[in-house]
Tab-separated table of C-alpha atoms in Angstrom:
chain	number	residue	atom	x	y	z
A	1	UNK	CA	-67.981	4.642	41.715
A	2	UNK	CA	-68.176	8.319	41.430
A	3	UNK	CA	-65.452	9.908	39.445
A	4	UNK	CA	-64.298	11.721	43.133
A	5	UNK	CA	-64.426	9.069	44.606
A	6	UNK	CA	-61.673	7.099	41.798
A	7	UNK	CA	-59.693	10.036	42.042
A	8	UNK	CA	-59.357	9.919	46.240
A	9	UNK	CA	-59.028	6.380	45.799
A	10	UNK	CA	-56.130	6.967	42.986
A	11	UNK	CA	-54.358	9.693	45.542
A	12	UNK	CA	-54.728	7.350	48.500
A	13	UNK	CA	-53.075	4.173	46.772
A	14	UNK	CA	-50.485	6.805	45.104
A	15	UNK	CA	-49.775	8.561	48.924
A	16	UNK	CA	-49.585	4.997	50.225
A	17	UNK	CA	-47.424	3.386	47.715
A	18	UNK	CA	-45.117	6.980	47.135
A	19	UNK	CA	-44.833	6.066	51.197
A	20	UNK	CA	-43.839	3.041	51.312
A	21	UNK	CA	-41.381	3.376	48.269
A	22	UNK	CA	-39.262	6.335	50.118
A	23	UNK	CA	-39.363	4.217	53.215
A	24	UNK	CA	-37.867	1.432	50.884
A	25	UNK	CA	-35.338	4.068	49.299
A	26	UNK	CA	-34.296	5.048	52.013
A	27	UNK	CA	-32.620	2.112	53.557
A	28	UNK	CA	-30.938	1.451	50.232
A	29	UNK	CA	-29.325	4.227	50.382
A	30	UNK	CA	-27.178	3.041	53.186
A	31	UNK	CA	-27.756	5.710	55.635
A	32	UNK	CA	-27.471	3.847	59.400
A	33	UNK	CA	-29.134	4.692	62.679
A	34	UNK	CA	-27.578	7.561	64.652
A	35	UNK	CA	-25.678	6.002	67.313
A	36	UNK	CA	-26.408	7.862	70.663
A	37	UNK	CA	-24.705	6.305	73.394
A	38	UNK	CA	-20.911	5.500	73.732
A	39	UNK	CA	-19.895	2.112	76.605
A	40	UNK	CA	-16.263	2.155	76.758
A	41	UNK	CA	-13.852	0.416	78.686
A	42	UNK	CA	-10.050	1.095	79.221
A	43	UNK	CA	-6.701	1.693	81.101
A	44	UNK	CA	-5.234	4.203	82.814
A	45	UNK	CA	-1.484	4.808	83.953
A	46	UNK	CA	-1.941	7.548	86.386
A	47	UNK	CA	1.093	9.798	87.547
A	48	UNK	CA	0.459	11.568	90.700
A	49	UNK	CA	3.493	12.916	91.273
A	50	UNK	CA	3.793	16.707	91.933
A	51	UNK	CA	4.194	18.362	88.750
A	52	UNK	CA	7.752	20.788	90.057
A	53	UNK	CA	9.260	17.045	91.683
A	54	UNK	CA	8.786	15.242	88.268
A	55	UNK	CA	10.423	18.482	86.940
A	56	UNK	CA	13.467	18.509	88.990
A	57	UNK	CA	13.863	15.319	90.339
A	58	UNK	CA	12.952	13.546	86.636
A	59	UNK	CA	10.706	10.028	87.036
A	60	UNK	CA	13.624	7.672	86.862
A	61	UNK	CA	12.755	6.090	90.402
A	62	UNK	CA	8.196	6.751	89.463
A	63	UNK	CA	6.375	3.970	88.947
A	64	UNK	CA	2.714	4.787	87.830
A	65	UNK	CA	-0.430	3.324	88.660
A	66	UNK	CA	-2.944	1.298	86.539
A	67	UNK	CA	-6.036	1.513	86.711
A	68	UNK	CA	-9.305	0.603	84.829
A	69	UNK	CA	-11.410	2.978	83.048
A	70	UNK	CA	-15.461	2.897	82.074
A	71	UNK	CA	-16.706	5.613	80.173
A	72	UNK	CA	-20.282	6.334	79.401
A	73	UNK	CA	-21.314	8.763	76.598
A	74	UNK	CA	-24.284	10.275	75.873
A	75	UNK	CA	-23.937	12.398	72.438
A	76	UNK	CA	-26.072	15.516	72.852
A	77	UNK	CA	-25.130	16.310	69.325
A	78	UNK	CA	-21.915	15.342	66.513
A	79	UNK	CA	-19.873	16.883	68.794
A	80	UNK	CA	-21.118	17.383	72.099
A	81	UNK	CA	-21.773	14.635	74.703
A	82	UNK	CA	-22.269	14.433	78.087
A	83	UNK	CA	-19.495	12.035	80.164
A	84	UNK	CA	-19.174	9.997	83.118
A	85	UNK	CA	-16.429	8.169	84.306
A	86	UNK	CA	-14.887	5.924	86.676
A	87	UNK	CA	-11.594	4.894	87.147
A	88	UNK	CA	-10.497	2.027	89.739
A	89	UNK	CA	-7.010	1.307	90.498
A	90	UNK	CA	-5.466	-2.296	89.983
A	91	UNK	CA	-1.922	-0.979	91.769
A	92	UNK	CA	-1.122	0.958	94.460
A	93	UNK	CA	1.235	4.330	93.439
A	94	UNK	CA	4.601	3.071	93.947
A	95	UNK	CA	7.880	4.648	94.519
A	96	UNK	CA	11.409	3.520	94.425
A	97	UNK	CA	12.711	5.109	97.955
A	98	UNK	CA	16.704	4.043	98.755
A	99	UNK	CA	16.269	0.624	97.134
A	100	UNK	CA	12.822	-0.321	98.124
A	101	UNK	CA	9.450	-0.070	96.776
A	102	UNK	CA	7.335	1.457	98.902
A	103	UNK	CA	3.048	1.116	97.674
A	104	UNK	CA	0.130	3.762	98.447
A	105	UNK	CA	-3.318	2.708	97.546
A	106	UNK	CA	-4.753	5.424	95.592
A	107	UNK	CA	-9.106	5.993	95.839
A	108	UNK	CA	-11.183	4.988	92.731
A	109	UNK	CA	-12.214	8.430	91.234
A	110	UNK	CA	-15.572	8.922	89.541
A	111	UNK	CA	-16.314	12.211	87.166
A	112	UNK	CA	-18.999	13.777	85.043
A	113	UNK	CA	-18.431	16.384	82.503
A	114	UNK	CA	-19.148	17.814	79.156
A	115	UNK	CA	-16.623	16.473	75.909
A	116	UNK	CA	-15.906	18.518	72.562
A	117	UNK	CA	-14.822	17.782	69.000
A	118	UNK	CA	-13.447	20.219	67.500
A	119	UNK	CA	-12.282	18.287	65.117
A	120	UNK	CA	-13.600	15.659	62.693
A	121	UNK	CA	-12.365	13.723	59.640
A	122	UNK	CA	-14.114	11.261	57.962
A	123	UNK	CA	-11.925	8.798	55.681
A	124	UNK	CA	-12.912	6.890	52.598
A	125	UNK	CA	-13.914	3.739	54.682
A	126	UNK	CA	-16.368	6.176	56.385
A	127	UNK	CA	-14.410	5.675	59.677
A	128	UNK	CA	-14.008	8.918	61.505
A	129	UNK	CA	-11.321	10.526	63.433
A	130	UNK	CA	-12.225	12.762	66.108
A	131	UNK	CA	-9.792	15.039	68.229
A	132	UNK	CA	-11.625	15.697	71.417
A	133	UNK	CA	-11.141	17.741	74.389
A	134	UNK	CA	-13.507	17.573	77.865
A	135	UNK	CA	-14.094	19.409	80.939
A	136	UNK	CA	-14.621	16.796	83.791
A	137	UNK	CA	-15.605	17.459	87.548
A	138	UNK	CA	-14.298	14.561	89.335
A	139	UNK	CA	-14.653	13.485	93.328
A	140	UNK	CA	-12.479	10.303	95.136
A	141	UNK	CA	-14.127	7.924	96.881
A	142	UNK	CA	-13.454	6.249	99.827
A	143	UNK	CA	-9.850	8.254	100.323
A	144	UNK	CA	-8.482	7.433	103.657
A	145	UNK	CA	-7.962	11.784	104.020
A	146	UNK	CA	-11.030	12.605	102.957
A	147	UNK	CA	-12.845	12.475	99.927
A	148	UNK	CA	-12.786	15.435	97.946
A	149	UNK	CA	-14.034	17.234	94.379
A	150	UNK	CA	-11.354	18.105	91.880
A	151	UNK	CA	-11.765	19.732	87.938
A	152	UNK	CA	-10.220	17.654	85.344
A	153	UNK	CA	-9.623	18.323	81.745
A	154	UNK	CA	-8.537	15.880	78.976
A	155	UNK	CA	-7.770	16.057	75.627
A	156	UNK	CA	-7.813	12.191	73.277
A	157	UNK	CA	-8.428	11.194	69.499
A	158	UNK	CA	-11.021	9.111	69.380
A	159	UNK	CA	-11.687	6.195	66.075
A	160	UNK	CA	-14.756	4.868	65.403
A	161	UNK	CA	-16.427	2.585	62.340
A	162	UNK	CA	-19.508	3.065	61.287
A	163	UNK	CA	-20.254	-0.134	63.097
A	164	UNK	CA	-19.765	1.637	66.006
A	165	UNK	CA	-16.795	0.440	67.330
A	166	UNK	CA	-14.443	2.585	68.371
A	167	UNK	CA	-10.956	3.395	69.845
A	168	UNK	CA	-9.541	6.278	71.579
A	169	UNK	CA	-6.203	7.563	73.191
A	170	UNK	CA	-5.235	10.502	75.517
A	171	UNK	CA	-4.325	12.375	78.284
A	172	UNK	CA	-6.158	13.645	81.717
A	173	UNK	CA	-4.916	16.347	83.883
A	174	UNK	CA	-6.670	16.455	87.626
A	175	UNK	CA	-6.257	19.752	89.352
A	176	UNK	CA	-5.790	19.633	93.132
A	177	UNK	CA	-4.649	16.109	92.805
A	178	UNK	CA	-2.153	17.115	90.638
A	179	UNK	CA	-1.778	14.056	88.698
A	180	UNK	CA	-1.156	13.487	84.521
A	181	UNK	CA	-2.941	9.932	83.149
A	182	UNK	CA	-2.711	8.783	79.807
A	183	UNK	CA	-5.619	6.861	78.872
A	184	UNK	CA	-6.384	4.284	75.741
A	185	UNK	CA	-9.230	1.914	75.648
A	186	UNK	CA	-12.263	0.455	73.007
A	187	UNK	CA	-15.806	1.142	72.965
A	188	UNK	CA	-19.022	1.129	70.824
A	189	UNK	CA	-21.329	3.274	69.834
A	190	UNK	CA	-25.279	2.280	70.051
């Protein structure tokens, strides 16, 4: 062999073990897959009563309404993801009226928005705790006046693991609908 051709050969095995050793280095090194995508699944108590009658009138005689929530995530970037959600009442809104309980089936309500985290604090255990705020456009479905579109915004802190699992708890506010849901639920992170 020519003396080039030992020294190629000597760079090649070098470029091909250096490689293989940083690929080796760095999954020691602990450093996990980014998680992109966020399944969630939770509840909802939903107050639809006018904002000025839970004011003056106080919600002594308001029941609210559960519901389920499923929220899908797609993370655009640490702290911007894209959102959709739906939310599909177990309960009808009930009311306390003279005694009796009077029921109103509300629509199931299905969104897609932008979310925000402002904040971010990552503990010792590496599990992070996010304070998160999102713009929503939501429309009913299937609501016996006619369906219609309605902004929502939302503000939650959200508690993952570096697992991916994750927890969250908040509050919604739907404009035209005039209704105030706090919301809680689990997820994970893929």
């Amino acid at each position: 062999m020519s003396r080039k051709k030992k020294i190629i050969s000597l760079f090649l095995t070098w470029a091909i073990l250096s490689g293989n050793l940083q690929a080796e280095t760095d999954n020691l090194t602990g450093k996990e897959p980014e998680k992109k995508i966020e399944i969630s699944f939770g509840n909802t108590k939903l107050f639809s009563i006018r904002p000025k009658n839970a004011i003056s009138e106080g919600l002594g005689d308001y029941i609210p309404t559960r519901a389920a929530l499923f929220l899908a995530e797609s993370l655009v970037t640490k702290q911007w993801s894209l959102v959709g959600a739906l939310n599909i009442p177990f309960s009808g809104e009930m009311e306390i009226v003279n005694g009796e309980l009077i029921s109103k089936i509300p629509s199931p309500i299905f969104c897609l928005g932008g979310r925000w985290s402002p904040l971010n604090y990552t503990m010792e255990s590496r599990t992070v705790v996010e304070g998160q705020v999102a713009g929503l456009l939501g429309r009913s479905i299937g609501n016996q006046n006619g369906d219609i579109f309605f902004p929502t915004i939302g503000t939650r802190i959200h508690i993952s693991k570096p697992s991916g699992f994750g927890m969250y708890m908040g509050a919604l506010f739907s404009f035209r609908r005039d209704s105030l849901s706090l919301i809680y639920g689990v997820g994970n992170r893929f």
